[in-house]
PDB file of N, CA and C in Angstrom:
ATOM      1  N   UNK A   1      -0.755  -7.013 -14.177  1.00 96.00           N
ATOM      2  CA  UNK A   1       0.096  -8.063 -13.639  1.00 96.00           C
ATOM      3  C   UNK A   1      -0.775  -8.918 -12.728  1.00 96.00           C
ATOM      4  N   UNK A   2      -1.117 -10.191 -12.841  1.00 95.00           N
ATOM      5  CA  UNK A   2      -1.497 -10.901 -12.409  1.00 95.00           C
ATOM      6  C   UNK A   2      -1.241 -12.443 -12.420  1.00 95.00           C
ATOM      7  N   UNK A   3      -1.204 -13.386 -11.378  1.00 97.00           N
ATOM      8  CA  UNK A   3      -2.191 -13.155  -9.929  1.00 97.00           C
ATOM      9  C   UNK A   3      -0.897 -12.164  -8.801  1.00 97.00           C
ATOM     10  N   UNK A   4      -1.832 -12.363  -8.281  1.00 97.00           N
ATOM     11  CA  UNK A   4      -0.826 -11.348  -7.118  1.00 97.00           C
ATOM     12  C   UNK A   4      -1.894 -11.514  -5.850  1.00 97.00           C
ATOM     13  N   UNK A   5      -1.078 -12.482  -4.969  1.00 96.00           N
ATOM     14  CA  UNK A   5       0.319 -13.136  -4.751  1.00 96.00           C
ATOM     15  C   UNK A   5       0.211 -13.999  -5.913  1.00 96.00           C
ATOM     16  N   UNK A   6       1.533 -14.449  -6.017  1.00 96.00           N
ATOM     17  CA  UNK A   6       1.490 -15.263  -7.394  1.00 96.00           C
ATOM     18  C   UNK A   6       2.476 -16.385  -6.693  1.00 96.00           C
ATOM     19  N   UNK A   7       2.476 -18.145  -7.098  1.00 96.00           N
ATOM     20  CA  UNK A   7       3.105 -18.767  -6.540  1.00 96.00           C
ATOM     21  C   UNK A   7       4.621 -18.821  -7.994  1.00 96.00           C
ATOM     22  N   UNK A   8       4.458 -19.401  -8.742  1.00 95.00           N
ATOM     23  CA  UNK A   8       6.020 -19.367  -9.728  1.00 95.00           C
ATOM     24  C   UNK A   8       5.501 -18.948 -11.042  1.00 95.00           C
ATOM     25  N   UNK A   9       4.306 -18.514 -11.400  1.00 97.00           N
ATOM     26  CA  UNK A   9       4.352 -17.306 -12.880  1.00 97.00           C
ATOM     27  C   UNK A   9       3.917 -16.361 -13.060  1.00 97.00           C
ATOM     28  N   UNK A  10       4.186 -15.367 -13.427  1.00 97.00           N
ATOM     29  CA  UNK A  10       3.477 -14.249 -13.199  1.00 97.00           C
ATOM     30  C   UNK A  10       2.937 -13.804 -14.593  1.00 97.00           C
ATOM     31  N   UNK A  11       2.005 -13.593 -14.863  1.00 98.00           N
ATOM     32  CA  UNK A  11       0.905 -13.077 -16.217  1.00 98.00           C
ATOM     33  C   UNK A  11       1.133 -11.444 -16.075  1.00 98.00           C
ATOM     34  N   UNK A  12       1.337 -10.748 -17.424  1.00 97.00           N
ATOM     35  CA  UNK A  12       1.673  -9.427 -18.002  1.00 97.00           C
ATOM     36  C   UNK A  12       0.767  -9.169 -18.900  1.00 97.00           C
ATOM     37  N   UNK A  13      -0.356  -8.590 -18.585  1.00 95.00           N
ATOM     38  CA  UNK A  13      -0.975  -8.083 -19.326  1.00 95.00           C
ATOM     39  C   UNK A  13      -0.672  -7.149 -20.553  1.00 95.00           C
ATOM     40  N   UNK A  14      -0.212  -7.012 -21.740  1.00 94.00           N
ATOM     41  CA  UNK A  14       0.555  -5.876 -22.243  1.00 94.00           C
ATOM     42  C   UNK A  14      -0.940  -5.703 -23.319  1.00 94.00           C
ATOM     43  N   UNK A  15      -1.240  -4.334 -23.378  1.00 92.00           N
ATOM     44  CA  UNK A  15      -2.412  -4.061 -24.184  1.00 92.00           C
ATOM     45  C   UNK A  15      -2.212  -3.392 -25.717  1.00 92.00           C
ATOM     46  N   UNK A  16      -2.939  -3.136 -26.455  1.00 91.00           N
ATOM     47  CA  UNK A  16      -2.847  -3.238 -27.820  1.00 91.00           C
ATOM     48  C   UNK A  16      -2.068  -1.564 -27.787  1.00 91.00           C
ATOM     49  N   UNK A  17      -2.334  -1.124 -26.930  1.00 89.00           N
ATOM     50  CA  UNK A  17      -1.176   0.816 -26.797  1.00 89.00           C
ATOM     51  C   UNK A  17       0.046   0.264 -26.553  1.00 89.00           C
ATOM     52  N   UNK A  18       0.440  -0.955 -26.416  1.00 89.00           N
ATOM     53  CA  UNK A  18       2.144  -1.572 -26.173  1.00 89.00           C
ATOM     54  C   UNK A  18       2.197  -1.946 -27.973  1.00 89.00           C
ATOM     55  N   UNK A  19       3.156  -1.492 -28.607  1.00 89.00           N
ATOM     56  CA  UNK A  19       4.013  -1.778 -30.066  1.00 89.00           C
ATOM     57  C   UNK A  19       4.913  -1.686 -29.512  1.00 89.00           C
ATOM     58  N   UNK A  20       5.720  -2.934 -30.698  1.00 93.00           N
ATOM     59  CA  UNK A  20       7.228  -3.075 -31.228  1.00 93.00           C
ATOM     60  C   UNK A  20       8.052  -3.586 -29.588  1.00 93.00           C
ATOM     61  N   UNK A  21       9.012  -3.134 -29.432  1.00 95.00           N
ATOM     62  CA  UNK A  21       9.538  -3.703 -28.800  1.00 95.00           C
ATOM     63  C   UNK A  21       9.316  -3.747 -27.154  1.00 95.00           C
ATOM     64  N   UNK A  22       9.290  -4.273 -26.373  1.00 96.00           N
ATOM     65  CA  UNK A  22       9.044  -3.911 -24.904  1.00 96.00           C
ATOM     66  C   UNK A  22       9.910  -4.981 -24.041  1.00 96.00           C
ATOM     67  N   UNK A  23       9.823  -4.467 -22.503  1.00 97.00           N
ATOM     68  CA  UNK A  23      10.827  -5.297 -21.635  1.00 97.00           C
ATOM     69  C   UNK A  23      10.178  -5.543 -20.660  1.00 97.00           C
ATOM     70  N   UNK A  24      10.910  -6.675 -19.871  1.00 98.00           N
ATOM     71  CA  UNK A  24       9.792  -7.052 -18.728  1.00 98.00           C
ATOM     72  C   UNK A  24      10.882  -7.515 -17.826  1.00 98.00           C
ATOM     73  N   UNK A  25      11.047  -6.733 -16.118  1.00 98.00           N
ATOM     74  CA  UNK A  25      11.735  -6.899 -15.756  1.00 98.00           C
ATOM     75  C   UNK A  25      11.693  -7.104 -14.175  1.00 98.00           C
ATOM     76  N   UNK A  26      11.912  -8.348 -13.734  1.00 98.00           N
ATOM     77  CA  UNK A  26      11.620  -8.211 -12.166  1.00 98.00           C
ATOM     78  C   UNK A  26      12.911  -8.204 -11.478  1.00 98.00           C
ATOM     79  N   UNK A  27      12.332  -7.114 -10.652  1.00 98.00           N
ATOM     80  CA  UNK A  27      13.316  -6.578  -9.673  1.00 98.00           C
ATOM     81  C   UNK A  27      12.793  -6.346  -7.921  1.00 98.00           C
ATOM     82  N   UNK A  28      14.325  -6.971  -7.493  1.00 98.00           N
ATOM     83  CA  UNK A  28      14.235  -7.138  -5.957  1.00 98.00           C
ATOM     84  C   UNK A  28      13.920  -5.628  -4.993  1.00 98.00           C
ATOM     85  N   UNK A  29      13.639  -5.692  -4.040  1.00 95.00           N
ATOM     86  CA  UNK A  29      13.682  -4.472  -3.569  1.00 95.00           C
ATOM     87  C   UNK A  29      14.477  -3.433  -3.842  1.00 95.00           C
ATOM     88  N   UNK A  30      16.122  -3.553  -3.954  1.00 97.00           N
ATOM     89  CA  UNK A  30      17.170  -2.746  -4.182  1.00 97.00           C
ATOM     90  C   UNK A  30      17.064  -2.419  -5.380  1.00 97.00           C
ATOM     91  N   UNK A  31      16.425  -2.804  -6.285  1.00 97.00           N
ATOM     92  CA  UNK A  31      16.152  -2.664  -7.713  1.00 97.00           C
ATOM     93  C   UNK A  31      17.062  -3.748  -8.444  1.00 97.00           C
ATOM     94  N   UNK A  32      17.980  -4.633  -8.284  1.00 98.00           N
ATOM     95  CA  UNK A  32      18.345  -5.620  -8.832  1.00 98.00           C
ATOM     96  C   UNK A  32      17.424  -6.659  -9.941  1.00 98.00           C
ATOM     97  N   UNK A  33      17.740  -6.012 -11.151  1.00 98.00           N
ATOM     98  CA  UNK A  33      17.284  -6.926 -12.054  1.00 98.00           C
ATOM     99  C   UNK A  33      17.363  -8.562 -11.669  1.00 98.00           C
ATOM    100  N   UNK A  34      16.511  -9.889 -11.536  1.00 98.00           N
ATOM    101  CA  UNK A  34      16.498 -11.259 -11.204  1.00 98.00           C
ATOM    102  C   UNK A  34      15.804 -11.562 -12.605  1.00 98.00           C
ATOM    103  N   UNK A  35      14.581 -11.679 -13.282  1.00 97.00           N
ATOM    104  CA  UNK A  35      14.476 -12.153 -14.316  1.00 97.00           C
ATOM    105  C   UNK A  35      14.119 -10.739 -15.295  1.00 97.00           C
ATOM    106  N   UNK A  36      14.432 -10.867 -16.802  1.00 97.00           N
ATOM    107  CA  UNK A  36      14.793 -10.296 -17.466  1.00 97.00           C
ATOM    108  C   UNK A  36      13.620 -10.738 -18.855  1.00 97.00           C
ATOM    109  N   UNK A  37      12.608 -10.083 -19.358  1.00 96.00           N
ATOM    110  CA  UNK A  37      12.040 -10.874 -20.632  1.00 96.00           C
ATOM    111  C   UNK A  37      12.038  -9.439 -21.611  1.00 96.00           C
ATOM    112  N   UNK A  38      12.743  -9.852 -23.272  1.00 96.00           N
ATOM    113  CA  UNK A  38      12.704  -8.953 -23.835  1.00 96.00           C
ATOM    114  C   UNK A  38      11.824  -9.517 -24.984  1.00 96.00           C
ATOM    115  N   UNK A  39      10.797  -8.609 -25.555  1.00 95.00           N
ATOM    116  CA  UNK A  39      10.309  -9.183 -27.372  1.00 95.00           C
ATOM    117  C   UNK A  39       9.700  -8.215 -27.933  1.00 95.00           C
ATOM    118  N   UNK A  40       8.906  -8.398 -28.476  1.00 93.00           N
ATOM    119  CA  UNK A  40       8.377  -7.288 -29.152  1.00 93.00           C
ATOM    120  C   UNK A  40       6.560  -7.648 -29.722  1.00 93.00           C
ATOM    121  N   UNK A  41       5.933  -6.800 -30.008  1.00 90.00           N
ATOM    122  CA  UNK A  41       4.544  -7.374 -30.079  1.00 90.00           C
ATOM    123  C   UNK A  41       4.071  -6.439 -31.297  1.00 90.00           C
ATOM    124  N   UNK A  42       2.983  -6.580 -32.051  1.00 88.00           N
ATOM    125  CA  UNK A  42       1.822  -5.774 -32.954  1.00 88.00           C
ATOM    126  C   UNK A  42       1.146  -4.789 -32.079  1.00 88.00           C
ATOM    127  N   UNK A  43      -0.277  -4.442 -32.619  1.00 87.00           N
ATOM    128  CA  UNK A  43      -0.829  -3.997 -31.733  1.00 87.00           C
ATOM    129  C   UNK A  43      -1.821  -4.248 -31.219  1.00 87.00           C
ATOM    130  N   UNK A  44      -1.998  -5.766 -30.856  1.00 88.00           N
ATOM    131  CA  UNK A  44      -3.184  -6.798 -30.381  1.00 88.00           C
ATOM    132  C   UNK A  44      -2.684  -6.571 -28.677  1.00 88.00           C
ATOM    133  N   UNK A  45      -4.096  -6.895 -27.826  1.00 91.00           N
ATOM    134  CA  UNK A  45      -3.279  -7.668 -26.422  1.00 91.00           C
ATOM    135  C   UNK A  45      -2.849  -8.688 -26.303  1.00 91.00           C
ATOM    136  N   UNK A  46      -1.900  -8.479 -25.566  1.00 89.00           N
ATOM    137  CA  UNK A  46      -1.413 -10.238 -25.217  1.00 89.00           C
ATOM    138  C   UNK A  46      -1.206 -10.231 -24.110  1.00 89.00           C
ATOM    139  N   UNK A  47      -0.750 -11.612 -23.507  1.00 94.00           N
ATOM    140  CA  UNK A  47      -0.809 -11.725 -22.178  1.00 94.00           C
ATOM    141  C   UNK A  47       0.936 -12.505 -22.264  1.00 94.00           C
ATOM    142  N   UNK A  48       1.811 -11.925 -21.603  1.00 95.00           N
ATOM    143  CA  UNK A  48       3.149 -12.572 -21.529  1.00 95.00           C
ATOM    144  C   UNK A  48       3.255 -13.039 -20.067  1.00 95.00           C
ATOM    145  N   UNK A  49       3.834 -14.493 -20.164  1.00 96.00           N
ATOM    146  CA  UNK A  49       4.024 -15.933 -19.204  1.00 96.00           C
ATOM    147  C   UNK A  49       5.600 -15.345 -18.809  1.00 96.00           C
ATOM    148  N   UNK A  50       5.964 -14.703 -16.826  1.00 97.00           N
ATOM    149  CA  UNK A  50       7.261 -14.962 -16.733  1.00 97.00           C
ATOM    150  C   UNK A  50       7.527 -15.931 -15.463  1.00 97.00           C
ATOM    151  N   UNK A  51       8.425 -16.565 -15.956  1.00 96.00           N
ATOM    152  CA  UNK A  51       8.797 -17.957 -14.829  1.00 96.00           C
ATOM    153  C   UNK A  51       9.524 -17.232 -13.657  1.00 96.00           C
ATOM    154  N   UNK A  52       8.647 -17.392 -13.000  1.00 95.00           N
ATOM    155  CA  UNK A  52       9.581 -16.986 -11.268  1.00 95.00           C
ATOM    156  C   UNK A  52       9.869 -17.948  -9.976  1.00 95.00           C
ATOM    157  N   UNK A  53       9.966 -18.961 -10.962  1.00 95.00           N
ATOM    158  CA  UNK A  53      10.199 -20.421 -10.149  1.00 95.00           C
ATOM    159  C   UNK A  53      11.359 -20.293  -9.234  1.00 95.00           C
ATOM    160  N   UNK A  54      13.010 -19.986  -9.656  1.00 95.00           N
ATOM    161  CA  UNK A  54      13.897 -20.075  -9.268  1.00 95.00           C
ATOM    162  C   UNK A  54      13.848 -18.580  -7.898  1.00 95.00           C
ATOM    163  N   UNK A  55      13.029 -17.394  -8.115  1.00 97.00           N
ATOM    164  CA  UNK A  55      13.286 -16.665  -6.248  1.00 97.00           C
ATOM    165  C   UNK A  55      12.003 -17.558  -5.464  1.00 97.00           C
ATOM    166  N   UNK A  56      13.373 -16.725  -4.348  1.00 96.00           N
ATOM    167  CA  UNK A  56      12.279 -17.060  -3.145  1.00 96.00           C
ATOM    168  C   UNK A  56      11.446 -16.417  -3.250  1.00 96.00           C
ATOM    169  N   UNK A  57      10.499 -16.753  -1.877  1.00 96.00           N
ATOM    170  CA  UNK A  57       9.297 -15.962  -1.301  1.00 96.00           C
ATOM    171  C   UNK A  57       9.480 -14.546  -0.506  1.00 96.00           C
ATOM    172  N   UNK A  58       8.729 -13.953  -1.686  1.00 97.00           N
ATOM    173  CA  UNK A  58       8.918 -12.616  -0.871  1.00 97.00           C
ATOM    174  C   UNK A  58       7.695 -11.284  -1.788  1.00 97.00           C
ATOM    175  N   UNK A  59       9.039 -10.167  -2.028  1.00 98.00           N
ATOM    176  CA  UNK A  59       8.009  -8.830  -2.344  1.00 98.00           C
ATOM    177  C   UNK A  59       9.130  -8.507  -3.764  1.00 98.00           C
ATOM    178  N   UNK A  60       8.367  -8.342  -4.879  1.00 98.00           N
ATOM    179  CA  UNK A  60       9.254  -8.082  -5.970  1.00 98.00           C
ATOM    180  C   UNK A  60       8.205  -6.332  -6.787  1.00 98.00           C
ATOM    181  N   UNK A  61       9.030  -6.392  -7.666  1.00 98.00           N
ATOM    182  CA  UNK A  61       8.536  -5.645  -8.506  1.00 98.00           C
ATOM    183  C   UNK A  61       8.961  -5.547  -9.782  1.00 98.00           C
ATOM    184  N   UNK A  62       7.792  -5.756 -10.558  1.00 98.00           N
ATOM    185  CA  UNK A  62       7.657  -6.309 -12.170  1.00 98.00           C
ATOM    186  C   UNK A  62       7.843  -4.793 -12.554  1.00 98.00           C
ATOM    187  N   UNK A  63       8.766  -4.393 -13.471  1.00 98.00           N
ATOM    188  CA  UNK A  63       8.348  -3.578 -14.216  1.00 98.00           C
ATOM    189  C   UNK A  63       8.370  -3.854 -16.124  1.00 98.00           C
ATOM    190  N   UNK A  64       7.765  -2.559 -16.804  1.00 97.00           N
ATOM    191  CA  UNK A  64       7.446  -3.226 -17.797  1.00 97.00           C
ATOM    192  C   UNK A  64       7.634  -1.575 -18.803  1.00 97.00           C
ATOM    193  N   UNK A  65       8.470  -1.911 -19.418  1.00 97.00           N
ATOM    194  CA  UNK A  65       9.409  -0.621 -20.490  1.00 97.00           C
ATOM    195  C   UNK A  65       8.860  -1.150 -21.802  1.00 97.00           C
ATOM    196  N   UNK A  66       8.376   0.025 -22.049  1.00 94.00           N
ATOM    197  CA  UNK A  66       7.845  -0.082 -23.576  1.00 94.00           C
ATOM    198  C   UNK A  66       7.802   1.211 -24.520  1.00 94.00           C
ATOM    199  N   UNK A  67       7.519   1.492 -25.362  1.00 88.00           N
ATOM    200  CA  UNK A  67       7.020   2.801 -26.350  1.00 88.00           C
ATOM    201  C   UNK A  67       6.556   3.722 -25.625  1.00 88.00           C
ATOM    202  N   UNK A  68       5.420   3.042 -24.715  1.00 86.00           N
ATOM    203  CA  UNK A  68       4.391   4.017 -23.888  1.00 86.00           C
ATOM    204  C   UNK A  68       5.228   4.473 -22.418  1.00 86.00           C
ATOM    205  N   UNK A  69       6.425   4.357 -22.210  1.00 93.00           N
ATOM    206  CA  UNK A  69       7.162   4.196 -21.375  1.00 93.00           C
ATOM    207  C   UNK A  69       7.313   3.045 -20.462  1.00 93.00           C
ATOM    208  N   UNK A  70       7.213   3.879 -19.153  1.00 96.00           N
ATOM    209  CA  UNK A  70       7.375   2.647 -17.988  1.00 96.00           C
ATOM    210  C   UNK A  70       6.650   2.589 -16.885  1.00 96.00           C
ATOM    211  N   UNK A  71       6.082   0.934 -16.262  1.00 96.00           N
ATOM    212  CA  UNK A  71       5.138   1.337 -15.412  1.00 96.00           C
ATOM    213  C   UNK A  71       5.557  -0.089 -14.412  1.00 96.00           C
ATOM    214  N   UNK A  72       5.614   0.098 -13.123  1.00 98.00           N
ATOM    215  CA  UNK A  72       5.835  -0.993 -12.080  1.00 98.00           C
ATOM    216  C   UNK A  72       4.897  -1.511 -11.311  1.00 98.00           C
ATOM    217  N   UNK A  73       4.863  -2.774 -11.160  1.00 98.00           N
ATOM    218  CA  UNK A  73       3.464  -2.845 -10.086  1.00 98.00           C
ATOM    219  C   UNK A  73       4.590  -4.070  -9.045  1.00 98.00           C
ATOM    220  N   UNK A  74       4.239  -4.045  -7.510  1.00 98.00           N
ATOM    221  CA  UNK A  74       4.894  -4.708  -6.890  1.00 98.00           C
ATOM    222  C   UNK A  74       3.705  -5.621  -6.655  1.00 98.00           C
ATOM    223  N   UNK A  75       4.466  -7.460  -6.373  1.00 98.00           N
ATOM    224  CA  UNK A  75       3.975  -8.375  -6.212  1.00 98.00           C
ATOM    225  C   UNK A  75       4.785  -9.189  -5.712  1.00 98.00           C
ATOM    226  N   UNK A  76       3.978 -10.008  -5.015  1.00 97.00           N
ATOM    227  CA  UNK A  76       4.507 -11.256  -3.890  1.00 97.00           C
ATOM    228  C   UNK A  76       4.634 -12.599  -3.960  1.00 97.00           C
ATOM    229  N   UNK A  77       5.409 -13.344  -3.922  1.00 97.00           N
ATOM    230  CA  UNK A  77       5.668 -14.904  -4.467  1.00 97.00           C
ATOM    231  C   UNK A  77       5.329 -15.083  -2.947  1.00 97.00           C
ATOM    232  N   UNK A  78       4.150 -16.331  -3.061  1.00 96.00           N
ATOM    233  CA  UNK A  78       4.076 -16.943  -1.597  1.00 96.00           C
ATOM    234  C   UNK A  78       4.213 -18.433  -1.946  1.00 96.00           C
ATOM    235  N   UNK A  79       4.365 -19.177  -0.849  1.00 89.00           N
ATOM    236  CA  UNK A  79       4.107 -20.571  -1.242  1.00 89.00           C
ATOM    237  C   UNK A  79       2.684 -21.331  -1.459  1.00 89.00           C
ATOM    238  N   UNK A  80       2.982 -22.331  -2.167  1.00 86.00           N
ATOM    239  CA  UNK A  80       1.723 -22.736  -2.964  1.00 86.00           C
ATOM    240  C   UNK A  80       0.532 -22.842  -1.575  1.00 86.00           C
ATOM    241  N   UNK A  81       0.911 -23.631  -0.338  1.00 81.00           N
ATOM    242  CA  UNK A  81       0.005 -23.543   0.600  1.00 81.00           C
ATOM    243  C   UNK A  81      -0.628 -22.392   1.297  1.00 81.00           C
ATOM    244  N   UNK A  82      -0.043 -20.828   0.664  1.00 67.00           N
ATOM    245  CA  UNK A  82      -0.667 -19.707   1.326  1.00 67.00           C
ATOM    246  C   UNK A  82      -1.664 -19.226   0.401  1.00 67.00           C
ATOM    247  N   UNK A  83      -1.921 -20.108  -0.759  1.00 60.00           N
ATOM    248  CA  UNK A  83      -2.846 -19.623  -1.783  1.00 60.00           C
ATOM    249  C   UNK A  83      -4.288 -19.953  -1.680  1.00 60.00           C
TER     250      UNK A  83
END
């Protein structure tokens, strides 16, 4: 997951051990799902684009459900001038 801090997109690394279907899900501290990305992939890497334009600034956590299970990394929306 990268950049981190990130100002409004956040990059998902998903690697060629991610097949078929997977989820991508950022969540607020309380665990409240806010954005939601579902698709599915081969078994190439890719890099998946999620728009985090609409939260504020703060502390989130991306997680990311797949075949290989599940794995979270927390990251921070700052504003563009703290970058």
């Amino acid at each position: 997951v990268f950049p981190n801090p990130f100002v409004n997109t956040i990059q998902v690394d998903l690697g060629p051990e991610i097949t078929g279907r997977y989820s991508i899900n950022v969540l607020d501290a309380s665990g409240k799902v806010l954005v939601s990305k579902t698709s599915s992939k081969s078994n190439v890497s890719f890099t998946e684009s999620v728009d985090a334009t609409r939260l504020t600034y703060g502390i989130y956590f991306v997680e990311v459900i797949s075949n290989n299970g599940r794995s979270v990394t927390k990251v921070k929306k700052i504003l563009p001038s703290q970058y």
